Short mmCIF file of C-alpha atoms and ligand atoms in Angstrom, two decimals:
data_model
loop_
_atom_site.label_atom_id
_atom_site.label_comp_id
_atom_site.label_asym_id
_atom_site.label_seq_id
_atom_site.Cartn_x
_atom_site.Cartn_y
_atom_site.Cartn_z
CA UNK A 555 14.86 4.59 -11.32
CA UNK A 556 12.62 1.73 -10.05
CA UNK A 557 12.49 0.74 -6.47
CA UNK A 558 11.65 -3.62 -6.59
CA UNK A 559 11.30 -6.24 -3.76
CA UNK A 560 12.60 -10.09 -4.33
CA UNK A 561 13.34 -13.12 -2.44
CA UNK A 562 16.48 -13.63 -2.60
CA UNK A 563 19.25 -16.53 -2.32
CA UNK A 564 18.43 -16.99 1.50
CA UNK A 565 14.84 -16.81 1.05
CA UNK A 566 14.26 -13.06 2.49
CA UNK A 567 12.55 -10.35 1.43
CA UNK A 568 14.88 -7.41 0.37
CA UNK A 569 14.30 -4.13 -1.51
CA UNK A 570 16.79 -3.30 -4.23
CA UNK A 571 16.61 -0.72 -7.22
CA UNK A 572 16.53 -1.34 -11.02
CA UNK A 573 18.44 1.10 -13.02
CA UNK A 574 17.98 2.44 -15.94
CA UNK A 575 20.50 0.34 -17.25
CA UNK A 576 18.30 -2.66 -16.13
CA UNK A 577 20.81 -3.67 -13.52
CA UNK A 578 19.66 -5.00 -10.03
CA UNK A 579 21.31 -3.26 -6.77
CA UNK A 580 20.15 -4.07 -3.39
CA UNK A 581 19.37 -1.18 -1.10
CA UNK A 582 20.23 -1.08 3.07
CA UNK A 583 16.35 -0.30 3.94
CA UNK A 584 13.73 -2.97 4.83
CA UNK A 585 10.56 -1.48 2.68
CA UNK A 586 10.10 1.35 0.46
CA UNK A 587 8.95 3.96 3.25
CA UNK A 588 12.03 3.42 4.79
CA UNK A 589 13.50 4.20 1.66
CA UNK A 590 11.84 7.32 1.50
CA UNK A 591 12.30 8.16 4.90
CA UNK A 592 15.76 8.35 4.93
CA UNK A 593 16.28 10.09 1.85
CA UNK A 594 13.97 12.67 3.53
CA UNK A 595 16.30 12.68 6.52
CA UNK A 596 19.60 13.33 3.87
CA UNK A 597 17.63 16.09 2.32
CA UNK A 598 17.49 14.75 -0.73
CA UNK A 599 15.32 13.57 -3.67
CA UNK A 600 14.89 9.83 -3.43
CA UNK A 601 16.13 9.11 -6.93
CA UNK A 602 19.33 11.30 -5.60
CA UNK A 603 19.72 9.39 -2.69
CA UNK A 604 19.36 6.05 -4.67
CA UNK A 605 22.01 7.10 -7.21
CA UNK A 606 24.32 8.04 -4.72
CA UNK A 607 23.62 4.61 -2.61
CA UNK A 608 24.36 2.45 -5.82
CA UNK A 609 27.24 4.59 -6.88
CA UNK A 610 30.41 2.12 -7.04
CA UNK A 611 28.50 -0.24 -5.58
CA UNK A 612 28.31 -3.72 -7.70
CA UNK A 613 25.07 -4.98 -9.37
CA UNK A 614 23.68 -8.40 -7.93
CA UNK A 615 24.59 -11.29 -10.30
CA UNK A 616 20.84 -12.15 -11.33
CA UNK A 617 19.24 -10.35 -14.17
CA UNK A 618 15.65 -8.65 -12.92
CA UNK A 619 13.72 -11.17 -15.15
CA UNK A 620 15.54 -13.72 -12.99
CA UNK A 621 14.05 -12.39 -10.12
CA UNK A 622 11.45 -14.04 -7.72
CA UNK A 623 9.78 -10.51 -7.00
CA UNK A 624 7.57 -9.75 -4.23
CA UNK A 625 4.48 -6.67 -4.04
CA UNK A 626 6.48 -3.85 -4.59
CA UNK A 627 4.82 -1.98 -1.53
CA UNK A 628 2.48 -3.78 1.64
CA UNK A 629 0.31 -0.53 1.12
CA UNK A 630 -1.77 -0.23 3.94
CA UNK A 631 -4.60 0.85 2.11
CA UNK A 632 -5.30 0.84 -1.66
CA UNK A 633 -7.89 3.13 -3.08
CA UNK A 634 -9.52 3.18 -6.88
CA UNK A 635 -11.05 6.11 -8.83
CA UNK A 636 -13.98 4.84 -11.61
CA UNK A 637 -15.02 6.41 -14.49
CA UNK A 638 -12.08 8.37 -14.90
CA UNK A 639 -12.10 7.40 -19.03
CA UNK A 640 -14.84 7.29 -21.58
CA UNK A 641 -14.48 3.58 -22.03
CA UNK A 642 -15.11 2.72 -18.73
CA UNK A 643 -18.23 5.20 -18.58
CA UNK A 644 -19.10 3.34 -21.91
CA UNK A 645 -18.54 -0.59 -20.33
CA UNK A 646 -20.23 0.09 -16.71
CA UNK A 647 -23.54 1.37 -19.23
CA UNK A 648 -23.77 -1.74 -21.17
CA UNK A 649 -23.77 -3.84 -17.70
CA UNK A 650 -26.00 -1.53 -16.02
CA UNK A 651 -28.56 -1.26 -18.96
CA UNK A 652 -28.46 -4.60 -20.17
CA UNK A 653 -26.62 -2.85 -23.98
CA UNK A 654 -29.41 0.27 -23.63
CA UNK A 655 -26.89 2.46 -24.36
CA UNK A 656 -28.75 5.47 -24.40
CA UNK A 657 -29.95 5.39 -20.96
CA UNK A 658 -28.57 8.66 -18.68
CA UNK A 659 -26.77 6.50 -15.93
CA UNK A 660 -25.21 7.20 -12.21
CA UNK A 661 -22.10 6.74 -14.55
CA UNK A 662 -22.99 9.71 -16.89
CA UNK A 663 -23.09 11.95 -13.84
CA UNK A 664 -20.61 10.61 -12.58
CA UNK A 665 -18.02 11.16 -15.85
CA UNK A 666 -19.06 14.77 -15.92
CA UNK A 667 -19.81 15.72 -11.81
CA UNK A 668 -16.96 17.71 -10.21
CA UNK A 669 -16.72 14.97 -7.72
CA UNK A 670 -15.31 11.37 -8.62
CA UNK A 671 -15.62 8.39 -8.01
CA UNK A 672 -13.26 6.76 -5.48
CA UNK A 673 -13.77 3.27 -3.86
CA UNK A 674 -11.97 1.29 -1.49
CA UNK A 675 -10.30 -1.46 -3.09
CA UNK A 676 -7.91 -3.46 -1.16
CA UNK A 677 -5.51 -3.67 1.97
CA UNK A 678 -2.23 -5.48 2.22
CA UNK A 679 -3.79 -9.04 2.98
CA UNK A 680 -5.63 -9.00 -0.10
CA UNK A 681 -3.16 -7.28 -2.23
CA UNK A 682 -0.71 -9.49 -4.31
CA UNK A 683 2.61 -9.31 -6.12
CA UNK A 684 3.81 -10.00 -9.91
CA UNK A 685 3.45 -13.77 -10.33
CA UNK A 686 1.24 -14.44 -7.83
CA UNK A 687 -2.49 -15.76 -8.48
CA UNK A 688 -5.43 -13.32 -8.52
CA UNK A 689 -8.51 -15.21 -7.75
CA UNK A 690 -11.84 -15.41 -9.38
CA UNK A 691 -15.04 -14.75 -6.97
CA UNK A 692 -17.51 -17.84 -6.75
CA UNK A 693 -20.77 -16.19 -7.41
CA UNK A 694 -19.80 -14.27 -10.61
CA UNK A 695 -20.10 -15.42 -14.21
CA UNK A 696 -18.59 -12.23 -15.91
CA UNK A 697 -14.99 -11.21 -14.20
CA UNK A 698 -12.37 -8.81 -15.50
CA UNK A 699 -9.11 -7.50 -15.39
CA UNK A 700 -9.16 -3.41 -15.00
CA UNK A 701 -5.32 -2.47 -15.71
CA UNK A 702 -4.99 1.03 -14.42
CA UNK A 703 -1.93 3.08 -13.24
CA UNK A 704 -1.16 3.23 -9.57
CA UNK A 705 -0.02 6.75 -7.61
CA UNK A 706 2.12 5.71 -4.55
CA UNK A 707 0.98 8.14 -1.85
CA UNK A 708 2.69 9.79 1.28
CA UNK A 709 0.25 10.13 4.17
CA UNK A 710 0.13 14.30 2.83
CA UNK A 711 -1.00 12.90 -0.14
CA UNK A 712 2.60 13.67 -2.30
CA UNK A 713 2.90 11.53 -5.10
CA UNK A 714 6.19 9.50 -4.20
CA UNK A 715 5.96 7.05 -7.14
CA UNK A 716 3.95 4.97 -9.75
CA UNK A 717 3.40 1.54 -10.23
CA UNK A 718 0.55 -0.67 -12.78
CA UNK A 719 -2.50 -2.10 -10.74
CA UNK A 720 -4.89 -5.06 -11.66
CA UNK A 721 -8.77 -3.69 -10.35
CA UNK A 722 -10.39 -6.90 -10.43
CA UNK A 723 -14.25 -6.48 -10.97
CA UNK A 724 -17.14 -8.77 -11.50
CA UNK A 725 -19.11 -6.83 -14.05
CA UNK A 726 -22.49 -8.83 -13.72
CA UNK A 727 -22.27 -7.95 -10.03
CA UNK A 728 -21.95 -4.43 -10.31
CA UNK A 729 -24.02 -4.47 -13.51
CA UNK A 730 -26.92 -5.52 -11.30
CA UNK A 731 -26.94 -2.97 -8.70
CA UNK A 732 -24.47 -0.42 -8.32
CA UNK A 733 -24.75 -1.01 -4.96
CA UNK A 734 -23.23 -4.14 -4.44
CA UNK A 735 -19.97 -2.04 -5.93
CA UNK A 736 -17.92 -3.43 -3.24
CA UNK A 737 -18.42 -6.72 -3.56
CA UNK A 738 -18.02 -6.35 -7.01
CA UNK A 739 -14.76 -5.37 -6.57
CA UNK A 740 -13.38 -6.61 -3.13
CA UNK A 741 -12.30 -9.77 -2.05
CA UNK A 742 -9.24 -12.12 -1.39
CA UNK A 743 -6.71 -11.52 -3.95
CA UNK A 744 -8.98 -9.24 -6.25
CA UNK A 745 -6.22 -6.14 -6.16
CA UNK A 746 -2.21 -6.81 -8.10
CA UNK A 747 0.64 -4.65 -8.23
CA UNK A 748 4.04 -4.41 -9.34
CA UNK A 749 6.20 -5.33 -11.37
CA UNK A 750 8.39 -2.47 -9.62
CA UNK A 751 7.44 1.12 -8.16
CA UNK A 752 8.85 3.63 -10.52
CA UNK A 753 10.20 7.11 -8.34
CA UNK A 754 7.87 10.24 -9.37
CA UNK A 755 10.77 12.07 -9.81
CA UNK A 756 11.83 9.84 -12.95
CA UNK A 757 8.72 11.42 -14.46
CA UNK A 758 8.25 13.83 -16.63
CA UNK A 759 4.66 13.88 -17.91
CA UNK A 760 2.28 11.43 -15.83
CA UNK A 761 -0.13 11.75 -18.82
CA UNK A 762 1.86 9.68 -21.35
CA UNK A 763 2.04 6.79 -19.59
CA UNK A 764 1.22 3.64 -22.63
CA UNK A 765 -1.01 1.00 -20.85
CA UNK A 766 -1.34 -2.61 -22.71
CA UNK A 767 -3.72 -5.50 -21.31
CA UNK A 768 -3.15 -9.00 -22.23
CA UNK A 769 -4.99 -12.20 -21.63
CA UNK A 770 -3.89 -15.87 -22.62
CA UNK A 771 -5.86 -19.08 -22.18
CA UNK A 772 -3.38 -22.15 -22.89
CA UNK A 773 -1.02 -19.73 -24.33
CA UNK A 774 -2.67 -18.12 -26.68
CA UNK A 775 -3.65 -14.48 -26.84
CA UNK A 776 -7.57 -13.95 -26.16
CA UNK A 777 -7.79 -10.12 -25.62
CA UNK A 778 -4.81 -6.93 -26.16
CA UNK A 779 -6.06 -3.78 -25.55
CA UNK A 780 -3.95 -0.47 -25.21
CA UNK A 781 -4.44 2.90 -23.67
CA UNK A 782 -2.40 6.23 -22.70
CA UNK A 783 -2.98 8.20 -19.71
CA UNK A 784 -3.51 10.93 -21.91
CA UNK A 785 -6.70 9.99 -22.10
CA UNK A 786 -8.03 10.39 -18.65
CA UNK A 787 -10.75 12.70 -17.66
CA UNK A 788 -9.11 13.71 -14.71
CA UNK A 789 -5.87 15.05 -13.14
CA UNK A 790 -4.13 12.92 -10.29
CA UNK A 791 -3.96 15.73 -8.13
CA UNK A 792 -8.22 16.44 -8.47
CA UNK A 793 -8.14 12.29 -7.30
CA UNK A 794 -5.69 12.93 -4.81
CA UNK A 795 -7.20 15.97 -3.03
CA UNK A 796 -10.91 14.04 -3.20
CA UNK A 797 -8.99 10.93 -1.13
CA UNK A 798 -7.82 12.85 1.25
CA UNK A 799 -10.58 15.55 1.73
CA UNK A 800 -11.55 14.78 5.46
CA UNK A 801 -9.51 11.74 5.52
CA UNK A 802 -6.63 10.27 6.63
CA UNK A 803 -4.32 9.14 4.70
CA UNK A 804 -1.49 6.14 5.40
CA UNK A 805 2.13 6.38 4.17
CA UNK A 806 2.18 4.11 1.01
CA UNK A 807 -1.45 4.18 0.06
CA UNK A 808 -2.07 2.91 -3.55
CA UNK A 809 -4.82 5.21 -5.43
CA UNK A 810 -5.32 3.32 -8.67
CA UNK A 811 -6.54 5.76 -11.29
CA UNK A 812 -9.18 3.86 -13.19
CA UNK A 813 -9.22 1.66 -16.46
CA UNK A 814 -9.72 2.39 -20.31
CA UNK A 815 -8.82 -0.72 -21.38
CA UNK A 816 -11.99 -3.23 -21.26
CA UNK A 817 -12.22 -6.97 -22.70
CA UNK A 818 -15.13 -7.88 -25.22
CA UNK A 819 -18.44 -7.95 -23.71
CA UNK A 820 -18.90 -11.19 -23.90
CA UNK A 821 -14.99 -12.16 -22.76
CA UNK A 822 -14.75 -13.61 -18.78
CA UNK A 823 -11.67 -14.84 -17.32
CA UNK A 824 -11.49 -17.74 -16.16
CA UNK A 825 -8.97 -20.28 -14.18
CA UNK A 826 -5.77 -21.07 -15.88
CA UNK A 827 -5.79 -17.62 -17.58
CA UNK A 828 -2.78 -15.07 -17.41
CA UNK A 829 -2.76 -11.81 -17.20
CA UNK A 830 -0.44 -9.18 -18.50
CA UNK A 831 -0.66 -5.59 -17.33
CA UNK A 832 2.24 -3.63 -18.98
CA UNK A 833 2.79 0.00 -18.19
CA UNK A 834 5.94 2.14 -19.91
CA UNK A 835 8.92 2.86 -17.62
CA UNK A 836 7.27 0.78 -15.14
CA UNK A 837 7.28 -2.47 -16.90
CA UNK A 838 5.17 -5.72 -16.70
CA UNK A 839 2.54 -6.96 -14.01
CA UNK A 840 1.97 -10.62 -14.96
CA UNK A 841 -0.22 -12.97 -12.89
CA UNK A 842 -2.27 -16.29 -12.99
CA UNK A 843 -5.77 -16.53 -12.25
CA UNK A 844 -7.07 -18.93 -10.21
CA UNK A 845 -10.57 -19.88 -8.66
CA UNK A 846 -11.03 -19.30 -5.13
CA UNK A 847 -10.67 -22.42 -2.41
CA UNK A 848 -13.67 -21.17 -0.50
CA UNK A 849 -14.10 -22.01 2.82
CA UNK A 850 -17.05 -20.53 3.77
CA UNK A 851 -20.18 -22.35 3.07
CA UNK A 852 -22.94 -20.48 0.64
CA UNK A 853 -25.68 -19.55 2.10
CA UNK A 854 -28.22 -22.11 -0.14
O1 DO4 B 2304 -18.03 2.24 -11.09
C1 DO4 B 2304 -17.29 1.33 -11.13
C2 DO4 B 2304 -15.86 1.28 -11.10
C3 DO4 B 2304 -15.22 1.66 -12.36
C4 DO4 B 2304 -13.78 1.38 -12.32
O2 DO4 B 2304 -13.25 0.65 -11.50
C5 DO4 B 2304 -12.92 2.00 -13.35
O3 DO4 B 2304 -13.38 2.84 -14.14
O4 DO4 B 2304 -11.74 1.65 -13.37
MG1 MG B 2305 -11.18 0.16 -11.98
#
């Protein structure tokens, strides 16, 4: 069961669930924490409570494709783990040692410490939706998509559901001094989401999710990568207990779990691209990229 939000005939925002039979049902609550919230107050598991909502009730006429969807989730805060694969260890040491592979880098400790990494990423301002633009930073000549998978947290820190995440990062930024690490990977509409928020309680095994990364440039296909979750270093609930560890967490916080999927070296987006982040069960993030109207003067 996967928990959407779409705009619909009257222009307004409503949440509604896709089924496993791909149907569309709109749900009586105004967010997904509502959602969850009163399922809590019923007693029951939210995929329970969502069956027994939709029961007899009649799908909406458009197909989800059809669907003008909105971010799944205004997450107050989202988070991001980093060198939670190999392959990201591997990228952030070419840009940090210019290809000297060999070089024993922050991100070699980092891969093996007991602590990870986690950086703040985004909050709901900056964070966008499937089909909306994610923009490209001014002052950076080598940009990326990271597709990674996204835990939907409860303020406790319970995972309440997954969804795919776009980490955008400027690698020559980073690559130069680790740190500038959050401007290399915070600004306006550098963080997507979506397609849908699948319910944790759909899921069996968290670490067989199937991760795919496209990129097309006047339609054609520049870069496909793929990935499984199986693959990560860590466990979700190590990442979890490190966010929250003298924290405080927000109801609907977004923890993106790091990427394994990296373009070429030498590949950088750039305006007019698409992207495609697909993740299994969960379905297909898809957005343009665009280059930022700034309207704050550089500094020279
Ligand atoms: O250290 C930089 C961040 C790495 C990252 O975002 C990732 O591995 O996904
Ligand atoms: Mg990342």
């Amino acid at each position: 069961m996967r928990i959407l939000r779409y705009k619909n005939k009257r222009e307004t925002i409503v949440l509604a669930a896709l089924a496993d039979d791909e149907r569309v049902y709109d749900l009586p609550h105004s967010d997904f924490m509502e959602l969850v919230y009163a399922s809590e107050r019923e007693g029951k598991p939210t995929i329970q409570y969502v069956k027994d909502l939709i029961a007899g009730q009649e799908p909406i006429e458009e197909a989800f494709d059809e669907l003008q969807l909105a971010v799944p989730i205004a997450a107050p805060e989202v988070w991001a783990s980093g060198v939670t694969y190999e392959k990201s260890k591997d990228a952030r040491n070419y840009e940090a040692t210019a290809g000297k592979l060999d070089a024993d880098t922050f991100y070699d400790k980092v891969y093996e410490a007991e602590r990870p990494e986690i950086f703040f990423k985004s909050t709901a301002a900056r964070t966008i939706g499937p089909g909306q633009p994610v923009y490209l930073r001014s002052d950076s000549d080598w940009q990326i998509p990271e597709p990674e998978l996204g835990l939907v947290l409860s303020k406790s820190g319970k995972v309440l559901g997954y969804t795919a995440g776009n980490d955008m990062s400027c690698r020559d930024i980073e690559g130069e001094n680790p740190l500038y690490l959050p401007q290399a990977k915070v600004w306006k509409h550098s963080c997507a989401i979506g397609p849908v928020i699948l319910l944790a309680e759909a899921v069996d095994d968290p670490y067989s999710f199937d991760l795919a990364c496209r990129i097309y440039r006047a339609d054609e296909k520049v870069v496909e990568g793929t990935a499984n979750t199986k693959q990560l270093k860590r466990r979700f609930d190590e990442l979890v207990e490190f966010l929250a560890r003298d924290n405080e967490l927000f109801d609907g916080t977004v923890l993106l779990t790091g990427t394994c999927i990296v373009p070429p070296n030498e590949f950088t987006l750039k305006e007019g691209d698409r992207i495609e982040i697909e993740i299994s069960s969960i379905g297909v993030l898809n957005n343009p990229v665009k280059k930022q109207e700034s309207k704050i003067p550089t500094a020279h």
